[in-house]
Amino acid sequence: MILLFLFFVVKLIPIHSGVHDFHVSRCEINYETKTDDVQIAVHIFIDDLENALKLTGIQNLYIGTAKEHMKADDYINKYVQSKFYMTTTGKQLKLQYLGKELSEDAMAVWCYFEIPDNKNIRELRIDNKILMELFNDQKNIIDFTINNKKKYFTIVDAKKSFIEYKW
């Protein structure tokens, strides 16, 4: 009877292994016309980010833990900037890395960037290939706002990893 009870308890309690079955990142972009600044927040699952960085030879980052590698921010910045870029009227915009923070569930990391002083932007092309080298079903969500008003919501994938916005 005890064994039967234990069997049901084990089957009913979900065991969280840190693995997720969907492959998605999220990018929130806000363009402030008053300050001419573009703010970017990229949300990436830590296990996927660490696996992508392993492909470049970088191991044992332990992002978001007490053992986090002292160059983790540098590696994250370099990775994101190699996979995510923005251009306007044919000119690539330079992202400035501001830092990162863990998501509330500690399974993902928010990476923050800005592009200061961009007068009169009227169009953007956003290329987002984050994690596409890992998963053929990777989806990257892009939320784009102007002056805190949602303008566009787009999902890019391996078939089309860029989007062009005009306003």
Short mmCIF file of N, CA and C in Angstrom, two decimals:
data_model
loop_
_atom_site.label_atom_id
_atom_site.label_comp_id
_atom_site.label_asym_id
_atom_site.label_seq_id
_atom_site.Cartn_x
_atom_site.Cartn_y
_atom_site.Cartn_z
N MET A 1 0.82 -1.19 0.00
CA MET A 1 0.00 0.00 0.00
C MET A 1 0.87 1.26 0.00
N ILE A 2 1.93 1.24 0.79
CA ILE A 2 2.83 2.39 0.86
C ILE A 2 3.51 2.60 -0.49
N LEU A 3 3.93 1.51 -1.13
CA LEU A 3 4.56 1.63 -2.44
C LEU A 3 3.60 2.20 -3.47
N LEU A 4 2.35 1.80 -3.41
CA LEU A 4 1.35 2.33 -4.32
C LEU A 4 1.14 3.83 -4.08
N PHE A 5 1.09 4.23 -2.83
CA PHE A 5 0.95 5.65 -2.47
C PHE A 5 2.15 6.44 -3.00
N LEU A 6 3.36 5.96 -2.79
CA LEU A 6 4.56 6.65 -3.27
C LEU A 6 4.57 6.76 -4.78
N PHE A 7 4.11 5.72 -5.46
CA PHE A 7 4.06 5.75 -6.92
C PHE A 7 3.16 6.90 -7.40
N PHE A 8 1.97 7.03 -6.79
CA PHE A 8 1.04 8.09 -7.19
C PHE A 8 1.57 9.48 -6.83
N VAL A 9 2.21 9.61 -5.70
CA VAL A 9 2.77 10.91 -5.29
C VAL A 9 3.85 11.33 -6.27
N VAL A 10 4.74 10.43 -6.63
CA VAL A 10 5.82 10.74 -7.57
C VAL A 10 5.25 11.12 -8.93
N LYS A 11 4.21 10.41 -9.38
CA LYS A 11 3.61 10.70 -10.69
C LYS A 11 2.86 12.02 -10.70
N LEU A 12 2.29 12.43 -9.58
CA LEU A 12 1.49 13.64 -9.53
C LEU A 12 2.31 14.91 -9.31
N ILE A 13 3.46 14.79 -8.70
CA ILE A 13 4.29 15.97 -8.42
C ILE A 13 5.18 16.22 -9.62
N PRO A 14 5.03 17.39 -10.24
CA PRO A 14 5.90 17.68 -11.38
C PRO A 14 7.34 17.88 -10.92
N ILE A 15 8.24 17.30 -11.63
CA ILE A 15 9.65 17.46 -11.32
C ILE A 15 10.22 18.45 -12.31
N HIS A 16 10.75 19.54 -11.81
CA HIS A 16 11.30 20.59 -12.67
C HIS A 16 12.79 20.31 -12.91
N SER A 17 13.12 20.09 -14.15
CA SER A 17 14.50 19.77 -14.48
C SER A 17 15.24 20.95 -15.06
N GLY A 18 14.57 22.09 -15.22
CA GLY A 18 15.23 23.24 -15.82
C GLY A 18 15.21 23.20 -17.34
N VAL A 19 14.62 22.15 -17.92
CA VAL A 19 14.56 22.02 -19.38
C VAL A 19 13.19 22.51 -19.84
N HIS A 20 13.17 23.20 -20.94
CA HIS A 20 11.90 23.68 -21.48
C HIS A 20 11.74 23.16 -22.89
N ASP A 21 10.49 22.96 -23.29
CA ASP A 21 10.19 22.34 -24.58
C ASP A 21 9.99 23.33 -25.71
N PHE A 22 10.04 24.60 -25.42
CA PHE A 22 9.86 25.59 -26.47
C PHE A 22 11.12 26.43 -26.56
N HIS A 23 11.37 26.93 -27.74
CA HIS A 23 12.61 27.68 -28.00
C HIS A 23 12.23 29.07 -28.48
N VAL A 24 12.28 30.00 -27.54
CA VAL A 24 11.85 31.35 -27.84
C VAL A 24 12.70 32.35 -27.06
N SER A 25 12.96 33.47 -27.69
CA SER A 25 13.54 34.61 -26.99
C SER A 25 12.58 35.77 -27.21
N ARG A 26 12.73 36.77 -26.40
CA ARG A 26 11.86 37.94 -26.52
C ARG A 26 12.72 39.19 -26.51
N CYS A 27 12.35 40.13 -27.36
CA CYS A 27 13.07 41.39 -27.45
C CYS A 27 12.06 42.53 -27.37
N GLU A 28 12.26 43.41 -26.43
CA GLU A 28 11.41 44.60 -26.30
C GLU A 28 12.23 45.81 -26.69
N ILE A 29 11.73 46.56 -27.66
CA ILE A 29 12.44 47.74 -28.16
C ILE A 29 11.53 48.94 -27.98
N ASN A 30 12.06 50.00 -27.40
CA ASN A 30 11.29 51.24 -27.25
C ASN A 30 12.12 52.39 -27.80
N TYR A 31 11.52 53.12 -28.72
CA TYR A 31 12.15 54.31 -29.29
C TYR A 31 11.48 55.53 -28.67
N GLU A 32 12.28 56.34 -27.98
CA GLU A 32 11.81 57.57 -27.35
C GLU A 32 12.17 58.74 -28.25
N THR A 33 11.18 59.33 -28.88
CA THR A 33 11.46 60.41 -29.83
C THR A 33 11.92 61.69 -29.13
N LYS A 34 11.53 61.89 -27.87
CA LYS A 34 11.94 63.11 -27.15
C LYS A 34 13.43 63.09 -26.83
N THR A 35 13.96 61.92 -26.52
CA THR A 35 15.38 61.82 -26.16
C THR A 35 16.21 61.23 -27.30
N ASP A 36 15.55 60.77 -28.35
CA ASP A 36 16.20 60.12 -29.49
C ASP A 36 16.95 58.85 -29.09
N ASP A 37 16.51 58.20 -28.02
CA ASP A 37 17.15 56.97 -27.54
C ASP A 37 16.32 55.76 -27.92
N VAL A 38 17.01 54.67 -28.22
CA VAL A 38 16.38 53.37 -28.43
C VAL A 38 16.82 52.48 -27.28
N GLN A 39 15.85 51.95 -26.53
CA GLN A 39 16.15 51.03 -25.43
C GLN A 39 15.74 49.63 -25.86
N ILE A 40 16.61 48.67 -25.54
CA ILE A 40 16.41 47.29 -25.97
C ILE A 40 16.58 46.38 -24.77
N ALA A 41 15.64 45.48 -24.57
CA ALA A 41 15.73 44.45 -23.54
C ALA A 41 15.52 43.10 -24.23
N VAL A 42 16.49 42.19 -24.05
CA VAL A 42 16.43 40.88 -24.68
C VAL A 42 16.34 39.83 -23.58
N HIS A 43 15.33 38.97 -23.68
CA HIS A 43 15.07 37.92 -22.69
C HIS A 43 15.45 36.57 -23.31
N ILE A 44 16.41 35.88 -22.68
CA ILE A 44 16.93 34.62 -23.21
C ILE A 44 17.01 33.60 -22.07
N PHE A 45 16.55 32.38 -22.33
CA PHE A 45 16.71 31.33 -21.34
C PHE A 45 18.19 31.06 -21.11
N ILE A 46 18.57 30.95 -19.85
CA ILE A 46 19.99 30.81 -19.47
C ILE A 46 20.59 29.53 -20.04
N ASP A 47 19.89 28.41 -19.96
CA ASP A 47 20.47 27.16 -20.45
C ASP A 47 20.75 27.25 -21.95
N ASP A 48 19.83 27.86 -22.70
CA ASP A 48 20.04 28.02 -24.14
C ASP A 48 21.20 28.97 -24.43
N LEU A 49 21.26 30.06 -23.70
CA LEU A 49 22.35 31.02 -23.89
C LEU A 49 23.70 30.37 -23.60
N GLU A 50 23.78 29.63 -22.52
CA GLU A 50 25.04 28.95 -22.19
C GLU A 50 25.40 27.91 -23.25
N ASN A 51 24.41 27.20 -23.78
CA ASN A 51 24.68 26.22 -24.84
C ASN A 51 25.14 26.90 -26.12
N ALA A 52 24.56 28.04 -26.45
CA ALA A 52 25.01 28.79 -27.63
C ALA A 52 26.44 29.26 -27.45
N LEU A 53 26.78 29.72 -26.27
CA LEU A 53 28.14 30.17 -26.01
C LEU A 53 29.13 29.01 -26.00
N LYS A 54 28.68 27.82 -25.61
CA LYS A 54 29.55 26.64 -25.67
C LYS A 54 29.99 26.36 -27.11
N LEU A 55 29.09 26.63 -28.07
CA LEU A 55 29.45 26.43 -29.48
C LEU A 55 30.60 27.34 -29.91
N THR A 56 30.80 28.44 -29.20
CA THR A 56 31.91 29.35 -29.51
C THR A 56 33.14 29.04 -28.66
N GLY A 57 33.06 28.00 -27.85
CA GLY A 57 34.20 27.60 -27.04
C GLY A 57 34.18 28.14 -25.62
N ILE A 58 33.14 28.84 -25.25
CA ILE A 58 33.05 29.43 -23.91
C ILE A 58 32.23 28.50 -23.02
N GLN A 59 32.84 28.04 -21.95
CA GLN A 59 32.20 27.06 -21.08
C GLN A 59 32.17 27.56 -19.64
N ASN A 60 31.34 26.91 -18.84
CA ASN A 60 31.28 27.14 -17.40
C ASN A 60 31.01 28.59 -17.02
N LEU A 61 29.97 29.18 -17.61
CA LEU A 61 29.63 30.56 -17.28
C LEU A 61 28.82 30.66 -15.99
N TYR A 62 27.98 29.69 -15.71
CA TYR A 62 27.15 29.68 -14.50
C TYR A 62 26.40 31.00 -14.33
N ILE A 63 25.76 31.44 -15.39
CA ILE A 63 25.07 32.73 -15.39
C ILE A 63 24.02 32.78 -14.29
N GLY A 64 24.07 33.84 -13.52
CA GLY A 64 23.09 34.08 -12.46
C GLY A 64 23.32 33.32 -11.19
N THR A 65 24.49 32.73 -11.05
CA THR A 65 24.81 31.99 -9.82
C THR A 65 26.00 32.65 -9.13
N ALA A 66 26.29 32.17 -7.94
CA ALA A 66 27.45 32.69 -7.19
C ALA A 66 28.76 32.34 -7.89
N LYS A 67 28.74 31.32 -8.76
CA LYS A 67 29.95 30.90 -9.47
C LYS A 67 30.05 31.54 -10.86
N GLU A 68 29.25 32.58 -11.14
CA GLU A 68 29.24 33.18 -12.47
C GLU A 68 30.64 33.61 -12.88
N HIS A 69 30.98 33.28 -14.10
CA HIS A 69 32.28 33.64 -14.66
C HIS A 69 32.44 35.15 -14.66
N MET A 70 33.63 35.63 -14.31
CA MET A 70 33.84 37.08 -14.19
C MET A 70 33.71 37.81 -15.53
N LYS A 71 33.82 37.10 -16.65
CA LYS A 71 33.66 37.72 -17.96
C LYS A 71 32.32 37.39 -18.61
N ALA A 72 31.37 36.91 -17.83
CA ALA A 72 30.07 36.51 -18.37
C ALA A 72 29.41 37.66 -19.13
N ASP A 73 29.42 38.86 -18.56
CA ASP A 73 28.80 40.00 -19.24
C ASP A 73 29.45 40.28 -20.59
N ASP A 74 30.76 40.18 -20.64
CA ASP A 74 31.47 40.41 -21.91
C ASP A 74 31.05 39.37 -22.95
N TYR A 75 30.98 38.11 -22.54
CA TYR A 75 30.60 37.05 -23.47
C TYR A 75 29.15 37.19 -23.94
N ILE A 76 28.26 37.54 -23.01
CA ILE A 76 26.86 37.73 -23.37
C ILE A 76 26.72 38.89 -24.34
N ASN A 77 27.36 40.00 -24.04
CA ASN A 77 27.31 41.17 -24.91
C ASN A 77 27.80 40.83 -26.31
N LYS A 78 28.93 40.17 -26.39
CA LYS A 78 29.50 39.81 -27.70
C LYS A 78 28.56 38.87 -28.46
N TYR A 79 27.99 37.90 -27.75
CA TYR A 79 27.08 36.96 -28.41
C TYR A 79 25.86 37.68 -28.95
N VAL A 80 25.19 38.44 -28.11
CA VAL A 80 23.96 39.11 -28.55
C VAL A 80 24.26 40.03 -29.72
N GLN A 81 25.35 40.79 -29.64
CA GLN A 81 25.65 41.72 -30.73
C GLN A 81 26.05 41.00 -32.02
N SER A 82 26.46 39.75 -31.93
CA SER A 82 26.77 38.98 -33.15
C SER A 82 25.51 38.40 -33.79
N LYS A 83 24.41 38.35 -33.02
CA LYS A 83 23.18 37.72 -33.50
C LYS A 83 22.01 38.70 -33.65
N PHE A 84 22.15 39.88 -33.07
CA PHE A 84 21.06 40.86 -33.08
C PHE A 84 21.63 42.21 -33.48
N TYR A 85 21.11 42.76 -34.56
CA TYR A 85 21.57 44.08 -34.95
C TYR A 85 20.45 44.85 -35.63
N MET A 86 20.59 46.16 -35.59
CA MET A 86 19.58 47.05 -36.12
C MET A 86 20.24 48.03 -37.08
N THR A 87 19.53 48.32 -38.17
CA THR A 87 20.02 49.30 -39.13
C THR A 87 18.90 50.28 -39.46
N THR A 88 19.29 51.49 -39.83
CA THR A 88 18.34 52.48 -40.31
C THR A 88 18.95 53.16 -41.52
N THR A 89 18.18 53.26 -42.56
CA THR A 89 18.63 53.82 -43.85
C THR A 89 20.00 53.25 -44.25
N GLY A 90 20.15 51.94 -44.07
CA GLY A 90 21.37 51.27 -44.49
C GLY A 90 22.55 51.36 -43.53
N LYS A 91 22.42 52.09 -42.43
CA LYS A 91 23.51 52.28 -41.47
C LYS A 91 23.26 51.43 -40.22
N GLN A 92 24.25 50.59 -39.87
CA GLN A 92 24.09 49.77 -38.68
C GLN A 92 24.24 50.64 -37.43
N LEU A 93 23.32 50.44 -36.49
CA LEU A 93 23.34 51.19 -35.24
C LEU A 93 24.17 50.44 -34.21
N LYS A 94 24.93 51.17 -33.42
CA LYS A 94 25.81 50.57 -32.41
C LYS A 94 25.07 50.40 -31.09
N LEU A 95 24.95 49.15 -30.68
CA LEU A 95 24.32 48.84 -29.40
C LEU A 95 25.32 49.04 -28.27
N GLN A 96 24.87 49.68 -27.20
CA GLN A 96 25.69 49.81 -25.99
C GLN A 96 25.09 48.90 -24.92
N TYR A 97 25.92 47.99 -24.43
CA TYR A 97 25.47 47.04 -23.41
C TYR A 97 25.40 47.75 -22.07
N LEU A 98 24.24 47.63 -21.39
CA LEU A 98 24.05 48.27 -20.10
C LEU A 98 24.18 47.29 -18.94
N GLY A 99 23.87 46.03 -19.20
CA GLY A 99 23.95 45.03 -18.14
C GLY A 99 22.86 43.99 -18.30
N LYS A 100 22.73 43.16 -17.27
CA LYS A 100 21.75 42.07 -17.30
C LYS A 100 21.16 41.89 -15.93
N GLU A 101 20.02 41.20 -15.89
CA GLU A 101 19.44 40.78 -14.62
C GLU A 101 18.66 39.49 -14.84
N LEU A 102 18.55 38.71 -13.79
CA LEU A 102 17.81 37.45 -13.86
C LEU A 102 16.32 37.72 -13.92
N SER A 103 15.60 36.86 -14.63
CA SER A 103 14.15 36.91 -14.60
C SER A 103 13.69 36.46 -13.22
N GLU A 104 12.43 36.70 -12.92
CA GLU A 104 11.91 36.36 -11.60
C GLU A 104 12.04 34.88 -11.28
N ASP A 105 11.90 34.02 -12.29
CA ASP A 105 12.00 32.57 -12.05
C ASP A 105 13.43 32.06 -12.12
N ALA A 106 14.39 32.94 -12.40
CA ALA A 106 15.82 32.63 -12.48
C ALA A 106 16.15 31.62 -13.58
N MET A 107 15.23 31.43 -14.55
CA MET A 107 15.50 30.53 -15.67
C MET A 107 16.01 31.29 -16.89
N ALA A 108 15.85 32.60 -16.87
CA ALA A 108 16.24 33.41 -18.02
C ALA A 108 16.96 34.65 -17.54
N VAL A 109 17.52 35.35 -18.50
CA VAL A 109 18.24 36.58 -18.20
C VAL A 109 17.71 37.67 -19.13
N TRP A 110 17.56 38.87 -18.59
CA TRP A 110 17.24 40.05 -19.38
C TRP A 110 18.54 40.78 -19.64
N CYS A 111 18.85 41.03 -20.90
CA CYS A 111 20.05 41.76 -21.29
C CYS A 111 19.61 43.13 -21.81
N TYR A 112 20.23 44.19 -21.29
CA TYR A 112 19.79 45.54 -21.63
C TYR A 112 20.82 46.27 -22.48
N PHE A 113 20.31 46.94 -23.51
CA PHE A 113 21.14 47.71 -24.44
C PHE A 113 20.45 49.04 -24.70
N GLU A 114 21.21 49.98 -25.21
CA GLU A 114 20.62 51.22 -25.70
C GLU A 114 21.40 51.70 -26.90
N ILE A 115 20.72 52.50 -27.68
CA ILE A 115 21.35 53.19 -28.81
C ILE A 115 20.99 54.66 -28.62
N PRO A 116 21.91 55.45 -28.06
CA PRO A 116 21.56 56.83 -27.77
C PRO A 116 21.64 57.73 -29.00
N ASP A 117 20.91 58.83 -28.93
CA ASP A 117 21.03 59.93 -29.88
C ASP A 117 20.81 59.52 -31.34
N ASN A 118 19.58 59.14 -31.65
CA ASN A 118 19.21 58.75 -33.01
C ASN A 118 18.09 59.67 -33.50
N LYS A 119 18.46 60.78 -34.02
CA LYS A 119 17.48 61.79 -34.40
C LYS A 119 16.65 61.35 -35.60
N ASN A 120 15.35 61.54 -35.46
CA ASN A 120 14.40 61.38 -36.55
C ASN A 120 14.45 60.03 -37.25
N ILE A 121 14.54 58.96 -36.48
CA ILE A 121 14.45 57.64 -37.09
C ILE A 121 13.02 57.45 -37.60
N ARG A 122 12.90 57.02 -38.83
CA ARG A 122 11.59 56.78 -39.43
C ARG A 122 11.45 55.33 -39.93
N GLU A 123 12.55 54.57 -39.81
CA GLU A 123 12.50 53.17 -40.23
C GLU A 123 13.62 52.41 -39.52
N LEU A 124 13.38 51.13 -39.32
CA LEU A 124 14.37 50.25 -38.71
C LEU A 124 14.28 48.88 -39.35
N ARG A 125 15.43 48.29 -39.54
CA ARG A 125 15.50 46.87 -39.89
C ARG A 125 16.14 46.18 -38.70
N ILE A 126 15.47 45.15 -38.23
CA ILE A 126 15.96 44.41 -37.07
C ILE A 126 16.24 42.99 -37.51
N ASP A 127 17.49 42.57 -37.33
CA ASP A 127 17.91 41.19 -37.60
C ASP A 127 18.09 40.50 -36.25
N ASN A 128 17.38 39.40 -36.05
CA ASN A 128 17.43 38.71 -34.77
C ASN A 128 17.63 37.21 -35.02
N LYS A 129 18.87 36.76 -34.90
CA LYS A 129 19.22 35.35 -35.11
C LYS A 129 19.63 34.68 -33.80
N ILE A 130 19.20 35.26 -32.68
CA ILE A 130 19.56 34.72 -31.38
C ILE A 130 19.09 33.27 -31.27
N LEU A 131 20.00 32.39 -30.91
CA LEU A 131 19.79 30.96 -30.67
C LEU A 131 19.41 30.14 -31.90
N MET A 132 19.38 30.77 -33.06
CA MET A 132 18.98 30.01 -34.26
C MET A 132 20.02 28.97 -34.67
N GLU A 133 21.23 29.10 -34.18
CA GLU A 133 22.24 28.09 -34.45
C GLU A 133 22.01 26.83 -33.63
N LEU A 134 21.16 26.93 -32.60
CA LEU A 134 20.88 25.79 -31.73
C LEU A 134 19.64 25.01 -32.14
N PHE A 135 18.59 25.72 -32.51
CA PHE A 135 17.29 25.09 -32.69
C PHE A 135 16.67 25.47 -34.03
N ASN A 136 16.20 24.47 -34.77
CA ASN A 136 15.55 24.77 -36.04
C ASN A 136 14.13 25.29 -35.85
N ASP A 137 13.58 25.17 -34.63
CA ASP A 137 12.25 25.70 -34.35
C ASP A 137 12.30 26.97 -33.49
N GLN A 138 13.47 27.60 -33.41
CA GLN A 138 13.63 28.83 -32.61
C GLN A 138 12.72 29.94 -33.13
N LYS A 139 12.03 30.60 -32.24
CA LYS A 139 11.21 31.76 -32.54
C LYS A 139 11.70 32.93 -31.68
N ASN A 140 11.83 34.08 -32.30
CA ASN A 140 12.25 35.27 -31.57
C ASN A 140 11.17 36.33 -31.71
N ILE A 141 10.61 36.69 -30.58
CA ILE A 141 9.52 37.67 -30.54
C ILE A 141 10.12 39.07 -30.44
N ILE A 142 9.59 39.99 -31.22
CA ILE A 142 10.02 41.38 -31.16
C ILE A 142 8.79 42.25 -30.87
N ASP A 143 8.82 42.95 -29.74
CA ASP A 143 7.82 43.96 -29.40
C ASP A 143 8.46 45.32 -29.64
N PHE A 144 7.86 46.12 -30.50
CA PHE A 144 8.42 47.43 -30.83
C PHE A 144 7.44 48.52 -30.45
N THR A 145 7.90 49.48 -29.64
CA THR A 145 7.06 50.59 -29.22
C THR A 145 7.74 51.91 -29.55
N ILE A 146 6.93 52.91 -29.74
CA ILE A 146 7.43 54.28 -29.91
C ILE A 146 6.76 55.11 -28.83
N ASN A 147 7.58 55.77 -28.02
CA ASN A 147 7.08 56.59 -26.91
C ASN A 147 6.10 55.81 -26.03
N ASN A 148 6.49 54.59 -25.71
CA ASN A 148 5.73 53.70 -24.83
C ASN A 148 4.36 53.31 -25.38
N LYS A 149 4.15 53.43 -26.68
CA LYS A 149 2.92 52.97 -27.32
C LYS A 149 3.28 51.84 -28.28
N LYS A 150 2.69 50.67 -28.04
CA LYS A 150 3.01 49.51 -28.87
C LYS A 150 2.70 49.80 -30.33
N LYS A 151 3.70 49.58 -31.17
CA LYS A 151 3.57 49.84 -32.60
C LYS A 151 3.50 48.53 -33.39
N TYR A 152 4.41 47.58 -33.06
CA TYR A 152 4.49 46.33 -33.81
C TYR A 152 4.75 45.17 -32.85
N PHE A 153 4.25 44.00 -33.22
CA PHE A 153 4.54 42.73 -32.56
C PHE A 153 4.86 41.74 -33.67
N THR A 154 6.07 41.19 -33.66
CA THR A 154 6.52 40.33 -34.74
C THR A 154 7.22 39.10 -34.18
N ILE A 155 7.09 38.00 -34.90
CA ILE A 155 7.85 36.79 -34.56
C ILE A 155 8.71 36.46 -35.77
N VAL A 156 10.01 36.34 -35.53
CA VAL A 156 10.93 35.95 -36.59
C VAL A 156 11.45 34.55 -36.30
N ASP A 157 11.90 33.86 -37.36
CA ASP A 157 12.43 32.51 -37.21
C ASP A 157 13.51 32.29 -38.25
N ALA A 158 13.94 31.05 -38.41
CA ALA A 158 15.03 30.74 -39.32
C ALA A 158 14.68 31.05 -40.78
N LYS A 159 13.39 30.98 -41.13
CA LYS A 159 12.99 31.27 -42.50
C LYS A 159 13.09 32.75 -42.83
N LYS A 160 12.79 33.58 -41.85
CA LYS A 160 12.92 35.03 -42.02
C LYS A 160 13.32 35.61 -40.67
N SER A 161 14.60 35.90 -40.51
CA SER A 161 15.12 36.33 -39.21
C SER A 161 15.21 37.84 -39.08
N PHE A 162 14.59 38.57 -40.01
CA PHE A 162 14.62 40.03 -39.91
C PHE A 162 13.23 40.59 -40.18
N ILE A 163 13.06 41.83 -39.75
CA ILE A 163 11.82 42.55 -40.00
C ILE A 163 12.16 44.02 -40.26
N GLU A 164 11.38 44.64 -41.09
CA GLU A 164 11.58 46.07 -41.37
C GLU A 164 10.34 46.82 -40.93
N TYR A 165 10.55 47.86 -40.13
CA TYR A 165 9.46 48.70 -39.65
C TYR A 165 9.61 50.09 -40.24
N LYS A 166 8.49 50.68 -40.63
CA LYS A 166 8.46 52.07 -41.08
C LYS A 166 7.26 52.73 -40.41
N TRP A 167 7.45 53.96 -40.01
CA TRP A 167 6.35 54.68 -39.38
C TRP A 167 6.37 56.14 -39.76
#
